[in-house]
Short mmCIF file of C-alpha atoms in Angstrom, two decimals:
data_model
loop_
_atom_site.label_atom_id
_atom_site.label_comp_id
_atom_site.label_asym_id
_atom_site.label_seq_id
_atom_site.Cartn_x
_atom_site.Cartn_y
_atom_site.Cartn_z
CA MET A 1 0.00 0.00 0.00
CA ASP A 2 2.78 2.39 0.83
CA GLY A 3 4.45 1.65 -2.51
CA ALA A 4 1.18 2.24 -4.39
CA ARG A 5 0.62 5.51 -2.52
CA SER A 6 4.11 6.75 -3.36
CA VAL A 7 3.57 5.86 -7.03
CA ASP A 8 0.27 7.75 -7.07
CA GLU A 9 1.85 10.77 -5.38
CA THR A 10 4.69 10.77 -7.92
CA ALA A 11 2.23 10.57 -10.80
CA GLY A 12 0.17 13.40 -9.28
CA SER A 13 3.18 15.61 -8.86
CA ALA A 14 4.21 14.93 -12.46
CA ARG A 15 0.74 15.85 -13.69
CA SER A 16 0.86 19.06 -11.59
CA ARG A 17 4.16 19.98 -13.20
CA ARG A 18 2.59 19.55 -16.62
CA GLU A 19 -0.32 21.85 -15.77
CA PRO A 20 -0.23 25.20 -17.60
CA PRO A 21 1.03 28.16 -15.51
CA GLY A 22 -1.47 30.56 -14.00
CA LYS A 23 -2.10 34.11 -15.20
CA GLY A 24 0.10 35.64 -12.53
CA GLU A 25 2.99 33.34 -13.38
CA LYS A 26 2.59 34.12 -17.07
CA LEU A 27 2.67 37.84 -16.36
CA ALA A 28 5.76 37.42 -14.19
CA ASP A 29 7.53 35.38 -16.88
CA TRP A 30 6.58 37.95 -19.53
CA ALA A 31 7.94 40.86 -17.45
CA ASP A 32 11.09 38.97 -16.47
CA GLY A 33 11.86 38.11 -20.10
CA ARG A 34 11.77 41.79 -21.07
CA LEU A 35 13.02 43.55 -17.94
CA GLY A 36 15.17 40.96 -16.17
CA LEU A 37 13.35 41.62 -12.91
CA TYR A 38 13.99 38.21 -11.36
CA ALA A 39 17.75 38.43 -11.60
CA LEU A 40 17.69 42.03 -10.33
CA ALA A 41 15.44 41.16 -7.41
CA LYS A 42 17.43 38.05 -6.51
CA ALA A 43 20.63 40.08 -6.37
CA ASN A 44 19.30 43.07 -4.42
CA MET A 45 16.15 42.28 -2.44
CA ARG A 46 18.15 40.45 0.23
CA LYS A 47 20.76 43.21 0.44
CA VAL A 48 21.74 43.87 4.05
CA PHE A 49 21.22 47.32 5.58
CA PRO A 50 22.68 48.30 8.97
CA ASP A 51 20.39 49.72 11.62
CA HIS A 52 20.96 52.90 13.64
CA PRO A 53 18.60 55.70 14.75
CA SER A 54 20.64 58.39 12.97
CA PHE A 55 20.04 56.68 9.62
CA MET A 56 16.38 57.68 9.94
CA LEU A 57 17.25 61.34 9.32
CA GLY A 58 17.60 60.77 5.59
CA GLU A 59 14.33 58.84 5.58
CA VAL A 60 12.52 61.74 7.27
CA ALA A 61 13.71 63.98 4.44
CA LEU A 62 12.64 61.44 1.81
CA TYR A 63 9.16 60.92 3.27
CA SER A 64 8.65 64.65 3.76
CA PHE A 65 9.48 65.10 0.08
CA VAL A 66 6.86 62.48 -0.84
CA VAL A 67 4.27 64.32 1.29
CA LEU A 68 5.27 67.58 -0.41
CA ILE A 69 4.63 66.06 -3.84
CA LEU A 70 1.24 64.62 -2.83
CA THR A 71 -0.05 67.77 -1.14
CA GLY A 72 1.43 69.99 -3.86
CA VAL A 73 -0.50 68.15 -6.56
CA TYR A 74 -3.72 68.73 -4.60
CA LEU A 75 -3.03 72.45 -4.12
CA THR A 76 -2.17 72.88 -7.80
CA LEU A 77 -5.73 71.91 -8.72
CA PHE A 78 -7.15 74.99 -6.99
CA PHE A 79 -4.42 77.64 -7.14
CA GLU A 80 -4.50 80.23 -9.93
CA PRO A 81 -1.08 81.86 -10.58
CA SER A 82 -2.38 85.17 -11.89
CA MET A 83 -1.60 88.73 -10.85
CA ALA A 84 -4.80 90.05 -12.39
CA GLU A 85 -6.50 92.33 -9.85
CA VAL A 86 -9.90 91.40 -8.47
CA VAL A 87 -12.14 92.54 -5.61
CA TYR A 88 -12.56 89.88 -2.98
CA HIS A 89 -16.07 88.67 -2.09
CA GLY A 90 -15.65 85.52 -0.05
CA SER A 91 -16.33 83.93 3.30
CA TYR A 92 -13.50 85.78 5.10
CA GLU A 93 -15.38 88.93 6.08
CA PRO A 94 -12.45 91.21 7.11
CA LEU A 95 -11.12 91.24 3.52
CA ASN A 96 -14.42 91.63 1.69
CA GLY A 97 -14.23 94.48 -0.83
CA VAL A 98 -10.39 94.58 -0.74
CA LEU A 99 -8.49 94.77 -4.03
CA MET A 100 -6.07 91.85 -4.46
CA THR A 101 -4.51 89.60 -7.08
CA ARG A 102 -6.20 86.44 -8.27
CA ALA A 103 -3.30 84.44 -6.78
CA PHE A 104 -4.06 85.75 -3.29
CA GLU A 105 -7.81 85.29 -3.78
CA SER A 106 -7.34 81.66 -4.83
CA THR A 107 -5.16 81.09 -1.75
CA LEU A 108 -8.00 82.41 0.42
CA ASP A 109 -10.44 80.17 -1.44
CA ILE A 110 -8.21 77.14 -0.77
CA SER A 111 -8.08 78.09 2.92
CA PHE A 112 -11.80 78.82 3.46
CA GLU A 113 -13.81 77.38 0.56
CA VAL A 114 -12.12 74.11 -0.49
CA ARG A 115 -12.92 71.18 1.80
CA GLY A 116 -9.71 70.28 3.63
CA GLY A 117 -7.82 72.98 1.74
CA LEU A 118 -6.39 74.72 4.79
CA LEU A 119 -5.25 71.40 6.26
CA ILE A 120 -3.46 70.45 3.03
CA ARG A 121 -1.88 73.93 2.81
CA GLN A 122 -0.50 73.68 6.31
CA ILE A 123 0.69 70.08 5.86
CA HIS A 124 2.48 71.25 2.70
CA HIS A 125 4.17 74.13 4.51
CA TRP A 126 5.18 72.01 7.52
CA ALA A 127 6.50 69.29 5.22
CA ALA A 128 8.66 71.88 3.43
CA LEU A 129 10.18 73.06 6.72
CA ILE A 130 10.85 69.53 7.97
CA PHE A 131 12.19 68.48 4.56
CA VAL A 132 14.88 71.16 4.58
CA GLY A 133 15.58 70.67 8.28
CA ALA A 134 15.95 66.90 7.90
CA MET A 135 18.31 67.37 4.95
CA ILE A 136 20.53 69.73 6.95
CA VAL A 137 20.65 67.44 9.99
CA HIS A 138 21.22 64.41 7.74
CA MET A 139 24.11 66.17 5.99
CA MET A 140 25.59 67.13 9.36
CA ARG A 141 25.45 63.46 10.41
CA VAL A 142 27.22 62.52 7.18
CA PHE A 143 29.78 65.30 7.70
CA PHE A 144 30.63 64.59 11.34
CA THR A 145 30.99 60.83 10.76
CA GLY A 146 33.03 61.14 7.55
CA ALA A 147 30.43 59.28 5.48
CA PHE A 148 31.25 61.54 2.51
CA ARG A 149 34.62 59.86 1.89
CA LYS A 150 35.36 57.71 -1.15
CA PRO A 151 33.28 56.37 -2.87
CA ARG A 152 30.49 58.72 -1.71
CA GLU A 153 31.81 62.14 -2.73
CA LEU A 154 29.38 62.33 -5.66
CA ASN A 155 26.47 61.37 -3.43
CA TRP A 156 27.45 64.22 -1.08
CA VAL A 157 27.25 66.61 -4.05
CA PHE A 158 23.82 65.19 -4.94
CA GLY A 159 22.64 65.77 -1.37
CA TRP A 160 24.06 69.28 -1.32
CA THR A 161 22.32 70.08 -4.62
CA LEU A 162 19.06 68.76 -3.20
CA LEU A 163 19.49 71.09 -0.20
CA MET A 164 20.10 74.13 -2.41
CA LEU A 165 17.16 73.27 -4.67
CA GLY A 166 15.00 72.69 -1.59
CA ILE A 167 15.85 76.18 -0.30
CA ILE A 168 15.08 77.76 -3.70
CA THR A 169 11.86 75.75 -4.01
CA GLY A 170 10.80 76.96 -0.57
CA LEU A 171 11.51 80.55 -1.60
CA THR A 172 9.41 80.23 -4.75
CA GLY A 173 6.68 78.35 -2.87
CA TYR A 174 5.93 80.84 -0.13
CA SER A 175 6.11 83.65 -2.71
CA LEU A 176 3.18 82.29 -4.70
CA PRO A 177 0.25 83.39 -2.44
CA ASP A 178 1.22 87.07 -3.07
CA ASP A 179 0.37 88.10 0.48
CA LEU A 180 2.07 91.00 2.23
CA LEU A 181 4.72 88.75 3.85
CA SER A 182 5.69 86.88 0.69
CA GLY A 183 5.60 90.10 -1.36
CA THR A 184 8.04 91.65 1.11
CA GLY A 185 10.29 88.62 0.62
CA ILE A 186 10.18 89.02 -3.16
CA ARG A 187 11.05 92.69 -2.75
CA PHE A 188 14.01 91.66 -0.57
CA ALA A 189 15.19 89.27 -3.30
CA GLN A 190 14.73 91.97 -5.94
CA GLY A 191 16.89 94.37 -3.94
CA ALA A 192 19.63 91.73 -3.71
CA ILE A 193 19.45 91.18 -7.49
CA LEU A 194 19.69 94.94 -8.11
CA SER A 195 22.98 95.00 -6.15
CA VAL A 196 24.72 92.85 -8.77
CA PRO A 197 27.22 95.21 -10.46
CA ILE A 198 26.35 96.50 -13.94
CA VAL A 199 23.80 93.81 -14.89
CA GLY A 200 21.62 93.86 -11.75
CA THR A 201 19.01 96.19 -13.24
CA TYR A 202 18.75 94.11 -16.41
CA LEU A 203 18.36 90.89 -14.38
CA SER A 204 15.55 92.46 -12.34
CA PHE A 205 13.72 93.70 -15.46
CA PHE A 206 14.08 90.27 -17.08
CA LEU A 207 12.78 88.43 -14.00
CA PHE A 208 9.83 90.70 -13.21
CA GLY A 209 8.96 91.67 -16.78
CA GLY A 210 9.53 95.36 -16.12
CA GLU A 211 9.44 97.57 -13.05
CA PHE A 212 8.84 95.80 -9.73
CA PRO A 213 6.45 94.14 -8.99
CA GLY A 214 5.28 93.81 -12.59
CA HIS A 215 2.52 91.41 -13.62
CA ASP A 216 4.45 88.24 -14.49
CA ILE A 217 6.44 87.13 -11.45
CA ILE A 218 3.79 84.81 -9.94
CA ALA A 219 3.05 83.21 -13.29
CA ARG A 220 6.79 82.64 -13.80
CA LEU A 221 7.45 81.28 -10.33
CA PHE A 222 4.55 78.83 -10.56
CA PRO A 223 5.95 76.42 -13.23
CA ILE A 224 9.40 76.70 -11.62
CA HIS A 225 7.94 75.68 -8.26
CA VAL A 226 5.58 72.91 -9.38
CA LEU A 227 7.41 71.46 -12.41
CA LEU A 228 11.04 72.42 -12.96
CA LEU A 229 12.53 72.24 -9.46
CA PRO A 230 10.51 69.22 -8.23
CA GLY A 231 11.37 67.34 -11.44
CA ILE A 232 15.09 67.95 -10.96
CA MET A 233 14.85 67.06 -7.29
CA LEU A 234 12.97 63.85 -8.05
CA GLY A 235 15.74 62.79 -10.42
CA LEU A 236 18.42 63.65 -7.85
CA VAL A 237 16.57 61.72 -5.12
CA ALA A 238 16.44 58.67 -7.39
CA ALA A 239 20.15 58.99 -8.22
CA HIS A 240 20.98 59.50 -4.53
CA LEU A 241 19.10 56.34 -3.50
CA ILE A 242 20.60 54.31 -6.34
CA LEU A 243 24.11 55.25 -5.22
CA VAL A 244 23.27 54.42 -1.59
CA PHE A 245 22.05 51.03 -2.76
CA TYR A 246 25.02 50.46 -5.04
CA HIS A 247 27.78 51.48 -2.63
CA LYS A 248 26.08 49.73 0.33
CA HIS A 249 25.18 51.68 3.43
CA THR A 250 27.83 52.98 5.81
CA GLN A 251 27.83 51.58 9.35
CA TYR A 252 29.19 52.55 12.74
CA PRO A 253 32.31 50.74 14.00
CA GLY A 254 31.78 47.56 15.95
CA PRO A 255 32.65 43.85 16.07
CA GLY A 256 32.25 42.06 12.76
CA ARG A 257 32.01 45.29 10.79
CA ASP A 258 34.63 46.28 8.28
CA ASN A 259 34.91 47.66 4.76
CA ARG A 260 33.98 44.28 3.27
CA SER A 261 31.08 43.10 5.45
CA VAL A 262 27.82 44.68 6.64
CA VAL A 263 25.95 43.76 9.82
CA GLY A 264 22.24 44.45 9.64
CA MET A 265 18.84 43.36 8.35
CA PRO A 266 17.83 42.32 4.80
CA PHE A 267 16.13 44.85 2.53
CA LEU A 268 13.12 42.55 2.18
CA PRO A 269 11.10 42.04 4.26
CA VAL A 270 12.55 43.65 7.39
CA TYR A 271 13.85 46.97 6.11
CA MET A 272 10.89 47.60 3.78
CA ALA A 273 8.41 46.86 6.56
CA LYS A 274 10.14 49.29 8.90
CA ALA A 275 10.41 51.92 6.15
CA GLY A 276 6.70 51.63 5.34
CA GLY A 277 5.72 52.07 8.96
CA PHE A 278 8.09 55.00 9.38
CA PHE A 279 6.60 56.72 6.31
CA PHE A 280 3.12 56.65 7.83
CA LEU A 281 4.56 57.85 11.14
CA VAL A 282 6.12 60.89 9.41
CA PHE A 283 2.90 61.48 7.46
CA GLY A 284 0.92 61.30 10.69
CA VAL A 285 3.16 63.78 12.51
CA LEU A 286 2.91 66.21 9.59
CA THR A 287 -0.87 65.83 9.55
CA VAL A 288 -1.10 66.54 13.27
CA LEU A 289 1.10 69.63 12.84
CA GLY A 290 -1.03 70.80 9.91
CA GLY A 291 -4.19 70.33 11.95
CA ILE A 292 -3.23 71.95 15.27
CA ALA A 293 -0.24 74.27 14.56
CA GLN A 294 -1.16 77.28 12.46
CA ILE A 295 1.47 78.37 9.95
CA ASN A 296 1.54 81.15 7.35
CA PRO A 297 -1.93 82.66 7.96
CA VAL A 298 -1.96 84.75 4.78
CA TRP A 299 -5.41 86.21 5.59
CA ALA A 300 -3.90 87.93 8.63
CA PHE A 301 -1.22 89.59 6.47
CA GLY A 302 -3.49 90.75 3.65
CA PRO A 303 -2.62 91.19 -0.03
CA TYR A 304 0.73 92.57 -1.08
CA ARG A 305 1.10 96.30 -1.71
CA PRO A 306 4.49 97.80 -2.69
CA ASP A 307 3.96 100.75 -0.32
CA LEU A 308 3.44 98.57 2.76
CA VAL A 309 5.66 96.16 4.68
CA THR A 310 4.75 93.58 7.31
CA THR A 311 6.08 94.13 10.81
CA GLY A 312 8.53 91.37 11.66
CA ALA A 313 8.71 90.22 8.03
CA GLN A 314 11.16 87.33 7.80
CA PRO A 315 11.56 84.31 5.55
CA ASP A 316 11.35 80.72 6.73
CA TRP A 317 14.20 79.72 9.03
CA TYR A 318 16.36 78.07 6.35
CA LEU A 319 16.84 81.45 4.64
CA GLY A 320 17.62 83.24 7.90
CA PHE A 321 21.33 82.78 7.10
CA SER A 322 21.14 85.05 4.04
CA GLU A 323 18.72 87.47 5.71
CA GLY A 324 21.07 87.90 8.67
CA LEU A 325 24.05 88.53 6.39
CA ILE A 326 22.31 91.44 4.70
CA ARG A 327 20.70 92.91 7.83
CA VAL A 328 23.93 93.23 9.81
CA MET A 329 26.15 94.35 6.93
CA PRO A 330 27.07 98.05 7.02
CA GLY A 331 25.53 100.09 4.21
CA TRP A 332 28.69 100.51 2.12
CA GLU A 333 28.45 102.07 -1.33
CA ILE A 334 31.15 103.06 -3.82
CA ASN A 335 31.11 104.61 -7.28
CA PHE A 336 33.02 102.68 -9.91
CA TRP A 337 33.18 103.83 -13.56
CA GLY A 338 29.91 105.66 -13.23
CA HIS A 339 28.16 102.74 -11.50
CA THR A 340 27.04 102.73 -7.88
CA LEU A 341 28.06 99.48 -6.22
CA ALA A 342 25.88 98.64 -3.21
CA LEU A 343 28.49 96.58 -1.38
CA GLY A 344 26.35 96.48 1.74
CA VAL A 345 23.95 94.22 -0.16
CA PHE A 346 26.12 92.58 -2.82
CA ILE A 347 28.85 91.26 -0.48
CA PRO A 348 26.45 89.28 1.77
CA PHE A 349 24.42 88.29 -1.33
CA ALA A 350 27.60 86.75 -2.76
CA LEU A 351 28.82 85.29 0.56
CA PHE A 352 25.83 82.99 0.96
CA PRO A 353 26.50 80.86 -2.15
CA LEU A 354 30.25 80.94 -1.44
CA VAL A 355 29.76 79.49 2.04
CA MET A 356 27.42 76.84 0.64
CA LEU A 357 29.93 76.07 -2.13
CA ALA A 358 32.64 75.49 0.47
CA ILE A 359 30.39 72.86 2.05
CA ALA A 360 29.91 71.19 -1.34
CA VAL A 361 33.62 70.84 -2.13
CA TYR A 362 34.83 69.91 1.38
CA PRO A 363 35.01 66.12 0.70
CA PHE A 364 37.33 66.74 -2.25
CA ILE A 365 39.51 69.11 -0.21
CA GLU A 366 39.88 66.61 2.64
CA ALA A 367 40.67 63.79 0.19
CA TRP A 368 43.36 65.97 -1.39
CA ILE A 369 44.88 66.82 2.01
CA THR A 370 44.98 63.22 3.21
CA GLY A 371 45.83 61.67 -0.16
CA ASP A 372 43.66 58.73 0.87
CA LYS A 373 42.32 56.88 -2.20
CA ARG A 374 40.85 53.89 -0.37
CA GLU A 375 37.15 53.14 -0.02
CA HIS A 376 35.59 53.80 3.40
CA HIS A 377 32.41 52.07 4.54
CA ILE A 378 32.98 52.39 8.31
CA LEU A 379 31.97 55.68 9.89
CA GLU A 380 34.31 57.70 12.09
CA ARG A 381 33.47 58.79 15.58
CA PRO A 382 33.38 62.62 15.52
CA ARG A 383 35.82 62.81 18.43
CA ASN A 384 38.48 61.06 16.31
CA ALA A 385 38.43 63.90 13.74
CA PRO A 386 38.67 66.99 15.99
CA VAL A 387 39.40 69.56 13.28
CA ARG A 388 36.59 68.40 11.01
CA THR A 389 34.15 68.27 13.93
CA GLY A 390 35.27 71.75 15.01
CA LEU A 391 34.68 73.11 11.52
CA GLY A 392 31.17 71.65 11.47
CA VAL A 393 30.28 73.13 14.86
CA ALA A 394 31.80 76.48 13.79
CA TRP A 395 29.53 76.53 10.73
CA LEU A 396 26.48 75.72 12.85
CA SER A 397 27.37 78.48 15.31
CA LEU A 398 27.78 80.95 12.44
CA TYR A 399 24.34 79.96 11.17
CA VAL A 400 22.75 80.51 14.60
CA VAL A 401 24.41 83.91 14.95
CA LEU A 402 23.20 85.04 11.53
CA LEU A 403 19.72 83.66 12.26
CA ILE A 404 19.63 86.00 15.26
CA GLY A 405 20.71 88.81 12.94
CA GLY A 406 17.97 87.90 10.46
CA GLY A 407 15.40 88.25 13.24
CA ASN A 408 16.96 91.19 15.06
CA ASP A 409 13.64 93.08 15.15
CA ILE A 410 11.79 90.12 16.69
CA VAL A 411 14.56 89.56 19.24
CA ALA A 412 14.52 93.28 20.10
CA THR A 413 10.74 93.47 20.64
CA HIS A 414 10.38 90.20 22.55
CA LEU A 415 13.42 90.64 24.81
CA HIS A 416 13.08 94.44 25.10
CA LEU A 417 16.56 95.09 23.74
CA SER A 418 17.99 97.74 21.45
CA ILE A 419 17.99 96.63 17.82
CA ASN A 420 21.27 98.52 17.32
CA ASP A 421 22.89 96.61 20.17
CA ILE A 422 21.71 93.30 18.67
CA THR A 423 23.06 94.28 15.25
CA TRP A 424 26.47 95.16 16.66
CA PHE A 425 26.52 91.98 18.73
CA VAL A 426 25.90 89.94 15.59
CA ARG A 427 28.58 91.86 13.64
CA ILE A 428 31.17 91.01 16.28
CA ALA A 429 29.90 87.48 16.93
CA VAL A 430 30.15 86.59 13.23
CA PHE A 431 33.95 86.68 13.61
CA VAL A 432 34.32 85.64 17.27
CA VAL A 433 31.74 82.89 17.90
CA PRO A 434 32.84 80.46 15.12
CA VAL A 435 36.46 80.67 16.32
CA LEU A 436 35.41 80.01 19.91
CA ALA A 437 33.12 77.17 18.83
CA PHE A 438 35.92 75.59 16.81
CA THR A 439 38.45 75.85 19.66
CA VAL A 440 36.10 74.54 22.35
CA THR A 441 34.87 71.67 20.15
CA LYS A 442 38.38 70.60 19.26
CA ARG A 443 39.44 70.58 22.92
CA ILE A 444 36.34 68.55 23.86
CA CYS A 445 37.17 66.01 21.15
CA LEU A 446 40.76 65.73 22.36
CA GLY A 447 39.53 65.29 25.93
CA LEU A 448 37.20 62.50 24.83
CA GLN A 449 40.08 60.84 23.00
CA ARG A 450 42.17 60.96 26.20
CA ARG A 451 39.32 59.43 28.14
CA ASP A 452 39.00 56.63 25.57
CA ARG A 453 42.74 56.00 25.78
CA ASN A 454 42.66 55.76 29.58
CA LYS A 455 39.60 53.55 29.45
CA VAL A 456 41.34 51.14 27.07
CA LEU A 457 44.51 50.97 29.18
CA HIS A 458 43.01 50.97 32.68
CA GLY A 459 39.47 49.66 32.18
CA ARG A 460 36.10 51.02 33.17
CA GLU A 461 35.63 52.84 36.47
CA THR A 462 33.34 50.76 38.68
CA GLY A 463 32.85 53.27 41.48
CA THR A 464 34.06 50.68 44.00
CA ILE A 465 36.71 52.02 46.41
CA LYS A 466 39.22 49.54 47.86
CA ARG A 467 41.72 50.05 50.65
CA LEU A 468 45.11 48.43 50.22
CA PRO A 469 47.13 46.96 53.14
CA ASN A 470 49.40 50.00 53.09
CA GLY A 471 46.42 52.30 53.70
CA GLU A 472 46.13 53.57 50.14
CA TYR A 473 42.63 53.93 48.68
CA ILE A 474 42.11 53.02 45.04
CA GLU A 475 39.14 52.71 42.72
CA VAL A 476 38.62 49.28 41.21
CA HIS A 477 38.65 49.26 37.40
CA GLU A 478 36.89 46.62 35.36
CA PRO A 479 38.46 45.42 32.09
CA LEU A 480 36.53 46.31 28.95
CA SER A 481 35.00 43.68 26.73
CA GLN A 482 36.74 42.83 23.48
CA ALA A 483 33.85 44.38 21.55
CA HIS A 484 34.21 47.68 23.45
CA LEU A 485 37.98 47.64 23.03
CA PHE A 486 37.57 47.15 19.30
CA THR A 487 35.15 50.08 18.99
CA LEU A 488 37.53 52.41 20.84
CA THR A 489 40.66 51.42 18.92
CA GLN A 490 39.55 50.44 15.41
CA HIS A 491 40.09 53.93 13.92
CA GLU A 492 43.17 54.59 11.82
CA GLN A 493 45.73 57.32 12.55
CA GLU A 494 47.75 57.75 9.40
CA PRO A 495 50.71 60.17 9.57
CA PRO A 496 49.98 63.50 7.86
CA TYR A 497 51.35 64.25 4.42
CA GLU A 498 54.86 65.73 4.41
CA ILE A 499 57.00 67.17 1.63
CA GLY A 500 60.07 65.31 2.77
CA PRO A 501 63.71 66.45 2.44
CA LEU A 502 64.21 69.31 0.02
CA VAL A 503 67.72 68.12 -0.90
CA ASP A 504 68.32 64.57 -2.10
CA ALA A 505 71.32 62.35 -1.25
CA GLY A 506 73.34 63.82 -4.13
CA GLY A 507 72.92 67.38 -2.84
CA VAL A 508 70.48 68.37 -5.59
CA ARG A 509 67.63 70.57 -4.44
CA ARG A 510 64.27 69.05 -5.21
CA ARG A 511 61.61 71.20 -6.82
CA VAL A 512 58.47 71.52 -4.71
CA LYS A 513 55.22 72.85 -6.18
CA PRO A 514 53.25 75.52 -4.29
CA SER A 515 50.30 73.11 -4.15
CA GLN A 516 52.50 70.57 -2.34
CA ARG A 517 53.55 73.16 0.22
CA LEU A 518 49.93 74.18 0.78
CA ARG A 519 48.90 70.54 1.13
CA ALA A 520 51.64 69.87 3.69
CA ARG A 521 50.64 72.92 5.76
CA LEU A 522 46.97 71.93 5.72
CA ALA A 523 47.81 68.33 6.59
CA LYS A 524 49.85 69.51 9.57
CA ALA A 525 47.03 71.84 10.67
CA VAL A 526 44.38 69.11 10.42
CA PHE A 527 46.28 65.93 11.39
CA GLY A 528 49.58 67.15 12.85
CA PRO A 529 50.82 67.33 16.43
CA GLY A 530 48.22 68.46 18.94
CA LYS A 531 45.34 67.63 16.59
CA ARG A 532 44.79 64.08 17.90
CA ILE A 533 45.69 61.82 20.80
CA GLU A 534 47.64 58.73 19.82
CA LYS A 535 45.58 55.65 20.52
CA PRO A 536 47.10 52.91 22.74
CA THR A 537 49.38 50.38 21.12
CA VAL A 538 49.16 46.64 21.69
CA GLU A 539 52.45 46.74 23.61
CA GLU A 540 51.15 49.44 25.99
CA TYR A 541 47.97 47.50 26.63
CA ARG A 542 49.81 44.26 27.33
CA GLU A 543 52.31 45.94 29.63
CA LEU A 544 49.65 47.60 31.76
CA THR A 545 47.35 44.58 31.89
CA ARG A 546 50.12 42.11 32.74
CA GLY A 547 50.52 41.29 36.42
CA ASP A 548 48.62 42.65 39.43
CA HIS A 549 47.24 46.00 38.32
CA HIS A 550 44.13 47.65 39.71
#
């Protein structure tokens, strides 16, 4: 009976193999034969991704961008980018009978007439703020941990470009409603454009279609905001994610982790399940903010008029850097070949992109200084790169100082201070605070390195006090685990680049290029003596841990 049953089962399985494939299988075979999806999925769907809370910062930016696209499409259906003047007759009584542009009227209609319009508007605005904020914090995480090193320099440039485009998209976005606040911001931008030597007036006329404010600026900003910039950003996001997938994700130092292996969870199903849940969490937080936290109440500002300005008019926080530069700059003007150069506006207007450009090219500068051409997939602890960490903190401190300068009127009214005193404080702090921040941060990093060195050599402090027979009191130290020892000592400390002897063995003077001298000076300043604490050697560790040591 058992033999007959096995024969029947074999025959049944053979018949099942001969059965024609189902519709789903046919569709899958058809797609795989034309797109090669099976081989692609087999190679990448089980790709391992490391897990760390700081890696979520980039995902917050990505999901905020998705929410921006979804809410932006909805708002586009109801917004009318026209500067044609109309008289408002709507449900918001305080503005009834007021002359305004059709763009501002349609914004009021979205806020008060369209079902859910105000909620979508506020979700869109909150998503924009969190998108830019998450990108900045994500880039700072990448900067402080050295994740921009080879082979990720190009991905750093992609991320930096996304940040710049996000800032410009935000500027064009909050300019569209044509309310008094956004109109004041456009006037600010027009003044900065006018300060460009010789061609500033022509650029302004070209952008606004004549004298400010003209009748074309909203209609021109609209396709830039909803089509051009989002399209470019969508392509950059795709390229950014492809490179992250291709290069494999960076990971923090720890046992079993090196430049060849990754410790983490597979892309499917673990990582995708977590990513899906995190997307809805971000969407939910943005929805709650849009529902309970009012932002950009354009009806309270009223329509834009060139002869009026809003009290406390300031852009969103991510443009406070440029606003502060211009507000605290002295009003310098010079005449040059019959042209008036408004240096008080043009210098800060030019400084903003220069500072941002320095951030973009930093990975290439550091790679040139170190001469390191190896691939790096293990992140550095910020304390082990004191100069780089100090530079990052200095930039952040400069941003905070200039943000105070960009809101000097708000700070003055709320803290009951003199606006002139605040302006002078910012002018001095621009030069003093970054230097102090750099110095203090570098010393903190060196102190943390010393603590790590002592912890490796002497073990962890237990808090237990022991009295020796000779009356001496000591604190008992507990040896570190091998995993902890590896984390504290796995970083490399390569000697800085040096020019070497200028005269060879035959007495012939060697020619040294100016770039080599500059590189040697920078290498000494970044990695030379006093810029790092030498980590313990194996011999030191063995000597101190051999015998009866407390």
